[in-house]
Amino acid sequence: MKKHLLEAADLDRSDATLVLDTAAQIEAALTGREVKKLPTLRGRTVVNLFYEDSTRTRISFELAAKRLSADVINFSAKGSSVSKGESLKDTALTLEAMGSDAIVIRHGASGAPHQLASWVRGSVVNAGDGTHEHPTQALLDAYTIRARLGRLEGVRVAVVGDVLHSRVARSNVRLLHTLGAEVTLVAPPTLFPVGVGSWPAEVSYDLDAVLPKADVVMMLRVQAERMTASFFPSAREYSRRYGLDARRMAVLGDDAIVMHPGPMNRGMEIAADVADSVRSTIVEQVANGVSVRMAVLYLLLGGAPS
Amino acid sequence: MNHLIKGARVLGGDPVDLLVKDGRIAAVGAKLSATGAEVLDAGGLVALPGLVDLHTHLREPGREDAETVETGSRAAALGGFTAVHAMANTDPVADTAGVVEQVWRLGQEAGLVDVVPVGAVTVGLAGERLAELGAMAESAATVRVFSDDGHCVADPALMRRALEYVKAFDGVVAQHAEEPRLTVGAQMHEGDRSAKLGLTGWPAAAEEAIIARDVLLAQHVGARLHICHVSTAGSVEILRWAKARGVDVTAEVTPHHLLLTDACAEGYDPVFKVNPPLRTDADVQALRAGLADGTIDAVATDHAPHAVEDKECEWAQARPGMLGLEQALAIVQDTMVETGLLDWAGVADRMSVRPATIGRLTGHGRPLIPGEPANLVLLDPAARAVVDPAALASRSRNSPYAGRELPGRVVATFLRGVPTVLDGKAQR
């Protein structure tokens, strides 16, 4: 394992498999326990440095660190010196001076975790940076697919939605490719980046053509404000052409699953009856997120305090 | 003080002696002697006319923490320049005779290079109405180059009027070619790497569309047009087409666009964030070819000093721009001379003669022959050195060449016979 987890490409196949296997072991170790805690990171300090609102991801990381017995500090842009204009570098050095061993960072600017990693001695975990990557989301998605389908090799995954602005899509394309899955990206042409052709994934504009062959359909959140920038004409047209509704769900294979990284726009990219169906893994993804993040923190920080 | 320069290879030719007297070149020949003249052994050194930069940001007035006219002038002299144009995006903007005269006077006081102010095309660089271009032209600064650099004069009707209006005093509009609607939030060249890095793309077409529009406008109204920092292969093609059609257009390329590519963005170090952005290797090759065949007339640095806090931050928040004055000649030697694309005469043409002509600077870019002003640079092409940002004369440290070994060393620079640099050291 590398020292930091900044992007999915930091993990080769054996590293990625190790994270998933470790998450499975952790999950097994905690199952049925009254006290859901392992002593592994006792005495270590993990800082959650969140420059963007993200209840879900922050709580997931917080819970992961706490279940490993680490001390956790939550540092959010609101109500800290950040709002008074302190630079990212100064904030990072301050946190390190206070003894942080790992910094989990969520930031609106692509690349902020990379820069942070060049300034601090401890490990840095990217919890989502701008429109770049969100590697632990990809890990929990891979974990969920493996748990449901029993494999990743050869699994056909359709990732549908705002690929252009999606850090989830970037991380999933890379990680799923590393793990042997076959990814097809589906979106209107306006929501692909120029240069998507260089990614290890197929590209399609036609959801209905892709669905019958998909083992996994991963729906991405589409923000309504994209509409005002003419990425598509209207929410209704988007939903009609690229939304996953019951009619489309009916063409999926028997074992196919439906995923969404949340938060969902019900009625936009995913219909309520789809989100709540037995194919949906949305709640499992959230639960798996804690195990996978425990595995990441354990592998990056594991062992005795130095 | 008179100077006798012994054994310099003028434009890379055979060694000759040059006698510099009373600010002018008094004699050129073999085995010259002059009693009382300071003798400078230039054995192995190449002599070029003093370099002329059409594009720098000296930051004064307004951001004296990043650069001043004096520190920028020193960096320029150390880079072999004798004249530099200072862009108008200062605070206040150089859109009045008062501001351009202030910058010009600061340059005179520094006395290291001729600082030639560029006047803003539009009031406050806002792109809405013409600044008092005539007043700036008639001021002590005798402005001839007008630019909203940093911003494109995007309104086609306003651009047309600017092109027409400056004809009255032989001015030129230097366009920062960037269609703003295509570059909202843009962070780097739009292509495979921007897709991977999740940084908003700056499409080549945003530059090329404006150049295509403006060469047509310039031809239509019979005006002179200059294009700043050309960065794409497509732009070179459009310029080649326009010149073949007889359009009176000139263009510049920066040293960094001749050397660096968008691969530099991979580590998200904002020192490599610049506008227009670093492009692909294919663009770099096309720019070199365009400079070699004269489609691109000049090398201009776009020297853009920034304070540490404006660069040591998130990529998206960082200010665009990089230092260039002190390494420009080395980059040109590296990318153009050592590749066989230009000889030293060609370097003199693209870095001195043509930029002086574009800027209508009569005392610069002149041949090194008796009677001409003694504006010249002596460089050692055999030297090699690793760039250390801490050792630069600029007040800022945002050099993209940190740690890179580059060829060539500026040994001496003379401004009207006065050495501004000797033995690689600034003289004031």
XYZ file of C-alpha atoms in Angstrom:
734
model
C 0.000 0.000 0.000
C 1.128 3.525 -0.688
C 1.254 5.948 2.202
C -1.696 7.991 0.963
C -4.969 7.188 -0.760
C -5.390 10.127 -3.122
C -6.937 8.472 -6.153
C -8.027 5.023 -7.257
C -4.854 4.639 -9.304
C -2.897 4.552 -6.052
C -4.210 1.005 -5.636
C -2.984 -1.818 -7.803
C -5.030 -4.990 -8.033
C -3.474 -6.658 -5.014
C -3.789 -3.494 -2.874
C -7.417 -3.029 -3.844
C -8.178 -6.675 -3.170
C -6.410 -6.385 0.179
C -8.644 -3.453 1.152
C -11.786 -5.376 0.210
C -10.623 -8.537 1.990
C -9.660 -6.544 5.076
C -13.068 -4.862 5.101
C -14.700 -8.283 4.942
C -12.583 -9.528 7.851
C -13.422 -6.458 9.897
C -17.083 -6.895 9.174
C -16.902 -10.556 10.227
C -14.973 -9.694 13.375
C -17.549 -7.170 14.459
C -20.637 -9.182 13.555
C -22.593 -10.136 16.615
C -20.377 -8.180 18.964
C -22.008 -6.041 21.580
C -19.153 -3.534 21.517
C -18.519 -2.681 17.897
C -14.947 -1.594 18.406
C -11.441 -2.811 17.636
C -8.409 -1.535 19.541
C -6.202 -1.284 16.455
C -5.680 2.469 16.247
C -5.749 3.318 19.931
C -3.639 6.400 20.553
C -3.692 7.489 16.913
C -5.371 10.677 15.799
C -7.429 10.992 12.642
C -8.548 14.424 11.474
C -11.606 14.820 9.283
C -10.866 18.012 7.352
C -14.054 18.859 5.508
C -14.248 21.928 3.301
C -17.545 20.825 1.803
C -20.723 19.812 3.512
C -20.988 16.062 3.487
C -22.853 14.544 6.371
C -22.786 11.050 4.931
C -19.082 10.762 4.136
C -17.927 12.602 7.236
C -20.001 10.442 9.564
C -18.832 7.316 7.782
C -15.176 8.227 8.247
C -15.794 9.345 11.813
C -17.460 6.067 12.665
C -14.718 4.090 10.930
C -11.978 5.803 12.917
C -13.879 5.515 16.187
C -14.537 1.809 15.675
C -10.794 1.398 15.343
C -10.385 3.270 18.659
C -8.625 6.247 17.095
C -9.104 9.749 18.438
C -11.118 11.737 15.918
C -11.140 15.447 15.330
C -13.711 16.944 13.026
C -12.607 20.141 11.390
C -15.058 21.749 9.029
C -14.686 24.902 7.005
C -17.589 26.507 8.781
C -16.850 27.765 12.261
C -13.072 27.407 11.984
C -10.187 29.645 11.029
C -10.791 28.594 7.442
C -13.668 31.002 7.139
C -11.313 33.736 8.260
C -9.113 33.021 5.257
C -6.451 30.654 6.555
C -4.756 28.791 3.753
C -5.058 25.049 3.277
C -1.343 24.708 3.920
C -1.445 26.639 7.178
C -4.435 24.627 8.344
C -2.687 21.374 7.471
C 0.486 22.346 9.306
C -1.541 23.425 12.327
C -3.352 20.102 12.468
C -0.126 18.215 12.101
C 1.485 20.236 14.873
C -1.378 19.047 17.068
C -0.328 15.483 16.374
C -2.587 14.162 13.632
C -1.516 10.830 12.144
C -3.913 10.893 9.226
C -5.969 13.570 7.545
C -9.172 12.676 5.750
C -9.929 15.551 3.425
C -13.014 16.571 1.482
C -12.467 19.630 -0.662
C -14.228 21.414 -3.487
C -10.985 21.902 -5.415
C -9.657 19.025 -7.517
C -6.156 18.083 -6.390
C -6.338 19.564 -2.883
C -5.517 16.158 -1.285
C -2.458 15.812 -3.545
C -1.197 19.192 -2.382
C -1.940 18.365 1.237
C 0.073 15.158 0.914
C 3.089 17.196 -0.170
C 2.891 19.366 2.950
C 2.317 16.901 5.790
C 4.159 13.859 7.088
C 1.094 11.794 7.991
C -1.182 9.873 5.656
C -3.786 11.649 3.568
C -7.060 10.055 2.516
C -9.083 11.695 -0.221
C -12.741 11.826 0.806
C -13.730 13.548 -2.433
C -11.970 16.391 -4.229
C -13.836 18.638 -6.623
C -14.606 16.849 -9.854
C -11.568 14.619 -9.537
C -11.893 11.477 -7.400
C -13.558 9.837 -4.436
C -11.579 6.613 -4.038
C -13.236 5.239 -0.880
C -16.616 5.540 -2.594
C -15.265 3.371 -5.404
C -13.916 0.893 -2.875
C -17.250 0.616 -1.095
C -18.996 0.248 -4.446
C -16.598 -2.547 -5.452
C -17.112 -4.171 -2.067
C -20.878 -4.003 -2.491
C -20.753 -5.488 -5.985
C -18.505 -8.303 -4.823
C -20.726 -8.987 -1.829
C -23.866 -9.146 -3.976
C -22.564 -10.844 -7.122
C -19.688 -12.813 -5.628
C -17.106 -11.502 -8.082
C -15.753 -8.448 -9.857
C -13.863 -10.024 -12.740
C -15.922 -9.674 -15.891
C -18.818 -7.930 -14.165
C -20.459 -5.446 -16.534
C -21.092 -2.136 -14.818
C -23.074 0.716 -16.372
C -22.304 4.094 -14.779
C -25.049 6.497 -15.759
C -25.264 10.259 -15.384
C -23.128 13.335 -14.961
C -19.752 11.770 -15.709
C -18.220 15.176 -16.495
C -18.615 16.512 -12.970
C -18.478 13.206 -11.100
C -15.576 12.233 -8.876
C -17.436 8.994 -8.152
C -17.364 8.081 -11.835
C -13.642 8.820 -12.183
C -12.730 6.671 -9.198
C -15.057 3.860 -10.172
C -13.825 3.677 -13.752
C -10.251 3.333 -12.560
C -10.838 0.973 -9.647
C -13.337 -1.302 -11.378
C -10.977 -1.571 -14.332
C -8.143 -2.472 -11.963
C -10.321 -5.185 -10.471
C -11.283 -6.672 -13.834
C -14.804 -5.324 -14.264
C -16.035 -3.907 -17.579
C -17.383 -0.376 -17.284
C -19.722 1.363 -19.703
C -20.372 5.052 -19.109
C -23.780 6.346 -20.171
C -24.718 10.010 -20.408
C -25.781 12.665 -22.852
C -22.697 13.797 -24.828
C -22.636 17.113 -22.941
C -21.972 15.320 -19.665
C -18.841 13.502 -20.801
C -15.478 15.230 -20.505
C -13.516 15.830 -23.689
C -10.871 13.148 -23.365
C -13.151 10.440 -21.956
C -11.997 8.272 -24.838
C -8.703 7.765 -23.041
C -10.437 6.160 -20.056
C -10.563 2.378 -19.655
C -14.319 2.305 -20.256
C -16.870 2.114 -23.042
C -18.926 5.214 -23.778
C -22.595 5.176 -24.735
C -25.317 7.774 -25.203
C -28.080 5.173 -25.176
C -29.174 3.841 -21.810
C -31.755 1.455 -23.237
C -29.118 -0.270 -25.350
C -26.820 -0.774 -22.375
C -29.245 -1.922 -19.687
C -30.025 -5.462 -20.908
C -26.336 -6.384 -20.742
C -25.574 -4.755 -17.389
C -24.926 -6.701 -14.201
C -24.717 -3.454 -12.242
C -26.362 -0.110 -12.920
C -24.767 2.721 -10.997
C -26.792 5.921 -11.159
C -24.985 9.227 -10.558
C -26.539 12.255 -9.005
C -27.465 14.892 -11.574
C -27.726 18.381 -10.213
C -30.604 20.416 -11.508
C -28.348 23.456 -11.934
C -26.635 21.696 -14.842
C -29.851 22.402 -16.690
C -29.378 26.147 -16.514
C -25.936 25.755 -18.096
C -27.525 23.935 -21.050
C -26.009 20.546 -20.390
C -29.524 19.277 -21.100
C -32.775 20.990 -21.997
C -34.888 20.131 -18.965
C -35.042 17.839 -15.955
C -37.975 16.100 -17.562
C -36.093 15.351 -20.752
C -33.086 14.146 -18.789
C -35.206 11.871 -16.707
C -36.958 10.505 -19.778
C -33.731 9.717 -21.608
C -31.355 8.784 -18.772
C -33.435 8.192 -15.659
C -33.847 4.698 -14.217
C -37.514 3.996 -13.768
C -39.508 0.800 -13.264
C -39.958 0.286 -16.998
C -36.196 0.345 -17.564
C -35.513 -1.712 -14.453
C -37.709 -4.454 -15.930
C -35.226 -5.142 -18.744
C -32.378 -5.843 -16.325
C -31.153 -9.397 -15.817
C -32.448 -11.336 -12.854
C -29.430 -10.766 -10.625
C -28.616 -7.245 -11.722
C -28.295 -4.657 -9.000
C -28.935 -0.909 -8.868
C -26.510 1.379 -7.048
C -26.416 5.063 -6.181
C -23.732 6.895 -4.198
C -26.292 9.265 -2.700
C -27.721 11.685 -2.091
C -30.423 10.760 -4.601
C -32.678 13.000 -6.616
C -35.716 10.777 -6.550
C -37.711 11.271 -9.702
C -34.763 12.722 -11.569
C -32.073 10.124 -12.192
C -33.808 7.369 -10.226
C -37.461 6.619 -9.622
C -38.580 6.031 -6.041
C -39.813 2.516 -6.751
C -36.405 1.635 -8.188
C -34.488 3.126 -5.282
C -36.599 1.131 -2.864
C -36.617 -2.136 -4.830
C -34.836 -5.358 -3.871
C -32.266 -4.694 -6.582
C -31.218 -1.515 -4.845
C -28.025 -1.664 -2.777
C -28.202 1.937 -1.650
C -28.531 1.222 2.058
C -25.919 -1.569 1.929
C -23.508 0.847 0.275
C -23.767 3.125 3.260
C -23.150 0.282 5.711
C -20.275 -1.095 3.636
C -18.738 2.351 3.528
C -17.876 2.157 7.218
C -16.169 -1.247 6.887
C -14.219 -0.198 3.816
C -13.050 3.044 5.442
C -12.017 1.101 8.527
C -9.949 -1.126 6.277
C -8.337 1.866 4.570
C -7.433 3.567 7.851
C -6.211 0.289 9.302
C -3.973 -0.450 6.325
C -2.586 3.101 6.107
C -2.054 3.530 9.859
C -1.909 -0.055 11.057
C 0.649 -1.249 13.528
C 1.988 0.340 16.649
C 2.215 4.120 16.952
C 5.613 5.240 15.704
C 33.081 54.791 -19.425
C 33.780 53.207 -22.793
C 33.995 49.448 -23.271
C 36.035 47.310 -25.583
C 34.421 43.892 -26.023
C 37.044 41.459 -27.280
C 36.334 38.407 -29.361
C 32.540 38.221 -29.268
C 30.734 36.123 -31.864
C 28.141 38.568 -33.199
C 24.996 36.558 -34.013
C 27.128 33.456 -33.557
C 29.559 34.411 -36.330
C 33.347 34.714 -36.223
C 34.898 36.498 -33.241
C 35.247 40.282 -33.551
C 35.905 43.186 -31.230
C 33.267 45.826 -30.524
C 34.073 49.266 -29.222
C 31.256 50.816 -27.228
C 31.588 54.549 -26.885
C 29.176 57.226 -25.680
C 26.254 54.843 -25.721
C 26.821 53.704 -29.266
C 28.759 51.069 -31.085
C 31.779 53.027 -32.358
C 33.634 50.301 -34.164
C 33.436 46.612 -35.026
C 36.478 44.749 -36.276
C 39.537 42.628 -35.602
C 42.057 43.574 -32.954
C 40.518 46.900 -31.990
C 42.218 48.900 -29.272
C 41.076 51.917 -27.358
C 42.970 53.659 -24.615
C 40.994 54.156 -21.452
C 38.255 51.755 -22.420
C 37.274 48.988 -20.025
C 38.230 45.725 -21.730
C 35.784 42.838 -21.563
C 37.055 39.449 -22.709
C 34.157 37.943 -24.619
C 35.981 34.916 -25.946
C 33.448 32.175 -26.647
C 30.506 34.464 -26.004
C 27.722 35.176 -28.479
C 26.656 38.805 -28.928
C 23.037 39.574 -29.768
C 21.172 42.848 -29.910
C 19.546 43.543 -26.530
C 16.413 41.436 -26.188
C 12.972 43.045 -26.380
C 10.002 41.585 -24.518
C 6.538 42.471 -25.755
C 4.813 41.013 -22.724
C 5.625 41.240 -19.017
C 3.684 41.926 -15.867
C 5.710 44.134 -13.552
C 2.845 44.455 -11.036
C 3.516 48.064 -10.128
C 1.403 49.928 -9.218
C -0.728 47.707 -7.006
C 1.051 44.438 -6.279
C 4.490 45.616 -5.227
C 4.679 42.555 -2.948
C 4.891 40.372 -6.070
C 7.116 42.562 -8.267
C 8.092 46.155 -8.809
C 9.237 47.927 -11.909
C 12.706 47.909 -10.398
C 12.876 44.199 -9.476
C 11.283 43.246 -12.773
C 13.761 45.451 -14.617
C 16.623 43.718 -12.835
C 15.250 40.304 -13.761
C 14.937 41.522 -17.343
C 18.506 42.821 -17.530
C 19.781 39.549 -16.090
C 17.850 37.768 -18.812
C 19.563 39.841 -21.505
C 16.718 42.273 -22.168
C 17.152 45.962 -22.858
C 13.465 46.760 -23.332
C 10.337 45.235 -21.833
C 6.696 46.043 -22.332
C 4.742 46.225 -19.089
C 1.154 45.047 -19.340
C -1.725 47.235 -18.277
C -3.427 44.997 -15.709
C -2.051 46.848 -12.725
C -4.040 48.431 -9.911
C -4.996 51.044 -10.929
C -5.210 49.791 -14.496
C -2.895 51.495 -16.980
C -5.783 52.987 -18.900
C -4.850 56.664 -18.588
C -1.896 58.803 -19.532
C -1.205 59.284 -15.827
C -0.670 55.622 -15.062
C 1.388 54.832 -18.167
C 3.593 57.830 -17.439
C 4.061 56.619 -13.862
C 5.195 53.180 -15.020
C 7.423 54.693 -17.665
C 9.042 57.032 -15.134
C 9.614 54.166 -12.651
C 11.408 52.355 -15.431
C 13.597 55.342 -16.173
C 14.464 55.656 -12.492
C 15.381 51.966 -12.240
C 17.565 52.457 -15.287
C 18.107 48.788 -16.046
C 15.965 48.374 -19.149
C 13.620 50.577 -21.113
C 10.239 49.888 -19.551
C 7.615 50.426 -22.224
C 4.091 50.660 -20.844
C 1.261 48.929 -22.650
C -2.003 50.838 -22.501
C -5.329 49.180 -21.757
C -7.687 48.957 -24.711
C -10.785 49.419 -22.588
C -11.479 51.350 -19.423
C -10.595 49.213 -16.427
C -10.040 46.228 -18.755
C -13.797 45.839 -18.530
C -14.288 45.336 -22.264
C -17.043 47.932 -22.454
C -15.646 51.179 -23.853
C -12.354 52.381 -25.235
C -9.808 53.888 -22.886
C -8.210 57.185 -23.956
C -5.819 55.496 -26.326
C -4.714 58.725 -27.987
C -3.814 60.352 -24.689
C -1.626 57.389 -23.792
C -0.014 57.469 -27.235
C 0.789 61.178 -26.848
C 2.027 60.870 -23.261
C 5.676 60.770 -22.239
C 5.360 56.975 -22.390
C 4.522 57.154 -26.151
C 2.386 54.039 -25.931
C 2.097 52.092 -29.179
C 0.954 48.690 -27.931
C -2.527 48.434 -26.444
C -3.839 45.342 -24.711
C -6.425 44.195 -22.202
C -4.147 41.213 -21.575
C -5.544 38.910 -18.944
C -8.862 39.613 -20.598
C -9.884 39.208 -24.191
C -11.439 42.129 -26.024
C -14.330 39.789 -26.622
C -16.914 42.175 -28.076
C -16.285 42.016 -31.822
C -17.598 45.518 -32.482
C -15.388 47.014 -29.790
C -12.388 45.097 -31.118
C -13.054 46.411 -34.575
C -13.160 49.988 -33.310
C -9.955 49.540 -31.331
C -8.146 48.123 -34.339
C -9.307 51.073 -36.432
C -8.705 53.782 -33.871
C -5.039 53.030 -33.124
C -4.178 53.374 -36.805
C -4.116 57.136 -36.214
C -0.881 56.843 -34.226
C 0.570 53.632 -35.690
C -0.528 51.653 -32.664
C -1.296 47.970 -32.454
C -3.843 46.029 -30.464
C -2.302 42.996 -28.778
C -5.135 40.560 -28.307
C -5.367 38.061 -25.466
C -7.283 35.540 -27.533
C -9.763 33.767 -25.289
C -13.466 33.496 -25.996
C -14.700 34.001 -22.443
C -17.920 32.031 -22.797
C -15.886 28.939 -23.679
C -13.507 29.253 -20.738
C -15.785 29.839 -17.752
C -13.987 28.351 -14.746
C -11.271 26.905 -16.985
C -8.210 25.568 -15.176
C -6.060 23.797 -17.747
C -5.938 22.631 -21.351
C -9.039 20.642 -22.206
C -8.095 17.121 -23.212
C -7.224 13.721 -21.832
C -5.408 15.147 -18.849
C -8.109 17.584 -17.775
C -10.601 14.717 -17.995
C -8.441 12.609 -15.728
C -7.537 15.344 -13.266
C -11.064 16.668 -12.933
C -10.027 20.208 -13.771
C -12.294 22.320 -15.969
C -10.931 22.440 -19.499
C -9.763 25.439 -21.556
C -10.422 24.359 -25.127
C -7.973 25.245 -27.881
C -10.947 26.426 -29.915
C -11.513 29.306 -27.468
C -8.189 30.796 -28.569
C -8.419 29.862 -32.219
C -11.930 31.254 -32.658
C -10.837 34.712 -31.511
C -7.688 34.704 -33.642
C -9.708 33.701 -36.681
C -12.236 36.453 -36.001
C -9.614 39.099 -35.384
C -7.448 38.421 -38.424
C -10.589 38.840 -40.527
C -11.427 42.081 -38.722
C -7.868 43.381 -39.088
C -7.930 42.688 -42.778
C -11.327 44.273 -43.193
C -10.321 47.545 -41.602
C -6.696 47.492 -42.755
C -5.286 47.538 -39.262
C -2.312 46.029 -37.534
C -3.034 43.175 -35.102
C -0.795 41.363 -32.656
C -1.713 38.091 -30.959
C -0.389 37.494 -27.451
C 0.927 34.144 -26.225
C -0.195 31.842 -29.026
C -0.527 28.383 -27.507
C -2.090 25.938 -29.957
C -1.235 24.212 -33.213
C -4.527 25.434 -34.626
C -3.621 29.038 -33.872
C -0.376 28.622 -35.801
C -2.348 27.294 -38.773
C -4.754 30.235 -38.715
C -1.873 32.727 -38.492
C -0.090 31.045 -41.375
C -3.254 31.297 -43.449
C -3.785 34.926 -42.463
C -0.229 35.947 -43.299
C -0.479 34.198 -46.660
C -3.581 36.301 -47.303
C -1.661 39.456 -46.514
C -3.201 40.270 -43.159
C -0.977 42.598 -41.109
C -0.844 40.270 -38.130
C 2.027 39.390 -35.840
C 2.174 36.913 -32.982
C 4.232 35.928 -29.994
C 4.880 32.679 -28.170
C 6.081 32.317 -24.596
C 9.126 30.302 -23.567
C 6.963 28.074 -21.391
C 4.683 27.148 -24.269
C 7.797 26.162 -26.247
C 8.902 23.750 -23.544
C 6.219 22.605 -21.121
C 3.033 20.583 -21.634
C -0.172 19.882 -19.753
C 1.591 16.879 -18.229
C 3.008 19.408 -15.762
C -0.461 19.705 -14.187
C -0.398 16.086 -13.022
C 0.841 16.915 -9.521
C -1.567 19.858 -9.124
C 1.325 22.234 -8.374
C -0.156 25.650 -9.241
C 3.242 26.944 -10.361
C 2.238 25.313 -13.658
C -1.131 27.069 -13.834
C -0.986 29.700 -16.569
C -3.306 31.393 -19.014
C -3.428 30.295 -21.775
C -2.696 26.908 -20.292
C 0.155 24.564 -21.093
C -0.954 22.473 -24.062
C -0.003 19.124 -25.582
C 3.280 17.980 -27.030
C 1.814 18.318 -30.536
C 1.084 21.983 -29.798
C 4.619 22.516 -28.508
C 6.037 21.078 -31.721
C 3.746 23.247 -33.867
C 4.703 26.378 -31.918
C 8.395 25.648 -32.388
C 7.861 25.086 -36.096
C 5.818 28.290 -36.320
C 8.512 30.292 -34.594
C 11.161 28.739 -36.826
C 9.385 29.570 -40.074
C 8.384 33.058 -38.931
C 4.648 32.465 -38.685
C 5.174 33.409 -35.067
C 7.213 36.593 -35.024
C 8.463 36.869 -31.491
C 9.194 35.216 -28.203
C 7.570 37.133 -25.346
C 7.805 35.974 -21.772
C 4.412 36.792 -20.237
C 6.533 37.103 -17.082
C 3.877 36.906 -14.361
C 5.172 37.153 -10.802
C 2.821 36.050 -8.036
C 3.135 36.214 -4.277
C 3.570 32.914 -2.448
C 0.030 32.906 -1.091
C -1.401 33.238 -4.597
C 0.415 30.079 -5.702
C 0.702 27.926 -2.574
C -2.984 27.099 -2.500
C -5.561 24.975 -4.254
C -5.087 24.848 -8.035
C -8.505 26.349 -8.709
C -7.819 29.295 -6.405
C -4.261 29.960 -7.618
C -3.544 32.921 -9.880
C -2.400 31.993 -13.370
C 1.079 32.878 -14.585
C 4.754 32.094 -14.220
C 8.093 33.846 -14.191
C 9.967 34.044 -17.461
C 12.399 36.923 -17.849
C 15.524 35.350 -16.415
C 15.195 32.006 -18.229
C 13.696 33.080 -21.573
C 16.932 33.021 -23.537
C 17.937 29.695 -22.001
C 14.596 28.139 -22.980
C 14.937 29.450 -26.522
C 18.471 28.057 -26.732
C 17.204 24.743 -25.392
C 14.118 24.423 -27.572
C 15.111 26.256 -30.759
C 18.893 26.525 -31.094
C 19.986 23.169 -29.756
C 17.256 21.502 -31.811
C 18.566 23.188 -34.969
C 15.360 25.145 -35.579
C 16.939 28.597 -35.233
C 20.488 29.898 -35.432
C 21.629 32.841 -33.319
C 20.682 35.285 -36.055
C 17.221 33.783 -35.889
C 17.140 34.198 -32.135
C 18.129 37.867 -32.536
C 15.328 38.295 -35.060
C 12.610 36.706 -32.884
C 13.724 38.081 -29.545
C 14.927 41.555 -30.533
C 14.427 42.765 -34.104
C 10.818 41.768 -34.671
C 9.483 42.567 -31.219
C 11.124 45.996 -31.432
C 9.470 46.536 -34.803
C 6.063 45.440 -33.519
C 6.404 47.823 -30.553
C 7.813 50.598 -32.773
C 10.884 50.923 -30.549
C 13.356 52.672 -32.820
C 16.369 52.334 -30.513
C 16.134 48.589 -30.000
C 16.471 45.551 -32.201
C 19.142 47.283 -34.265
C 22.080 45.539 -35.927
C 25.373 45.511 -34.025
C 27.201 47.840 -36.408
C 28.953 51.188 -35.946
C 26.614 54.068 -35.231
C 23.845 52.011 -33.691
C 22.807 52.278 -30.038
C 24.892 49.939 -27.885
C 22.007 47.738 -26.711
C 23.385 44.239 -26.589
C 23.701 41.025 -24.663
C 26.660 38.684 -24.355
C 25.866 35.087 -23.544
C 27.870 31.965 -22.954
C 26.073 29.210 -24.844
C 28.340 26.507 -23.425
C 27.387 27.124 -19.806
C 24.729 25.034 -18.105
C 23.058 25.691 -14.781
C 20.246 24.397 -12.609
C 17.514 26.949 -11.946
C 17.220 27.962 -8.303
C 14.134 30.127 -7.713
C 15.652 31.548 -4.531
C 18.478 33.022 -6.586
C 16.211 34.924 -8.985
C 16.112 38.712 -9.032
C 12.357 38.754 -9.318
C 10.535 39.449 -6.101
C 8.444 36.319 -6.681
C 9.477 32.677 -6.812
C 6.942 31.098 -9.154
C 9.395 29.714 -11.674
C 8.224 26.593 -13.504
C 11.855 25.734 -14.213
C 12.943 25.160 -10.598
C 15.462 22.356 -10.465
C 15.724 22.092 -14.235
C 19.127 22.265 -15.874
C 19.152 24.756 -18.736
C 21.797 25.829 -21.204
C 23.336 29.265 -21.629
C 24.249 32.060 -19.307
C 23.803 35.795 -19.783
C 27.223 37.215 -18.998
C 26.678 40.885 -19.782
C 23.926 43.240 -20.906
C 24.495 46.772 -22.158
C 21.794 49.445 -22.279
C 22.921 52.339 -24.484
C 26.534 51.553 -23.677
C 26.054 51.206 -19.950
C 26.531 47.713 -18.541
C 23.409 46.705 -16.623
C 24.812 43.207 -16.123
C 28.489 42.192 -15.906
C 29.778 38.712 -15.134
C 26.181 37.627 -14.687
C 25.522 40.189 -11.955
C 23.190 43.162 -12.088
C 25.089 46.416 -11.852
C 22.443 48.309 -9.905
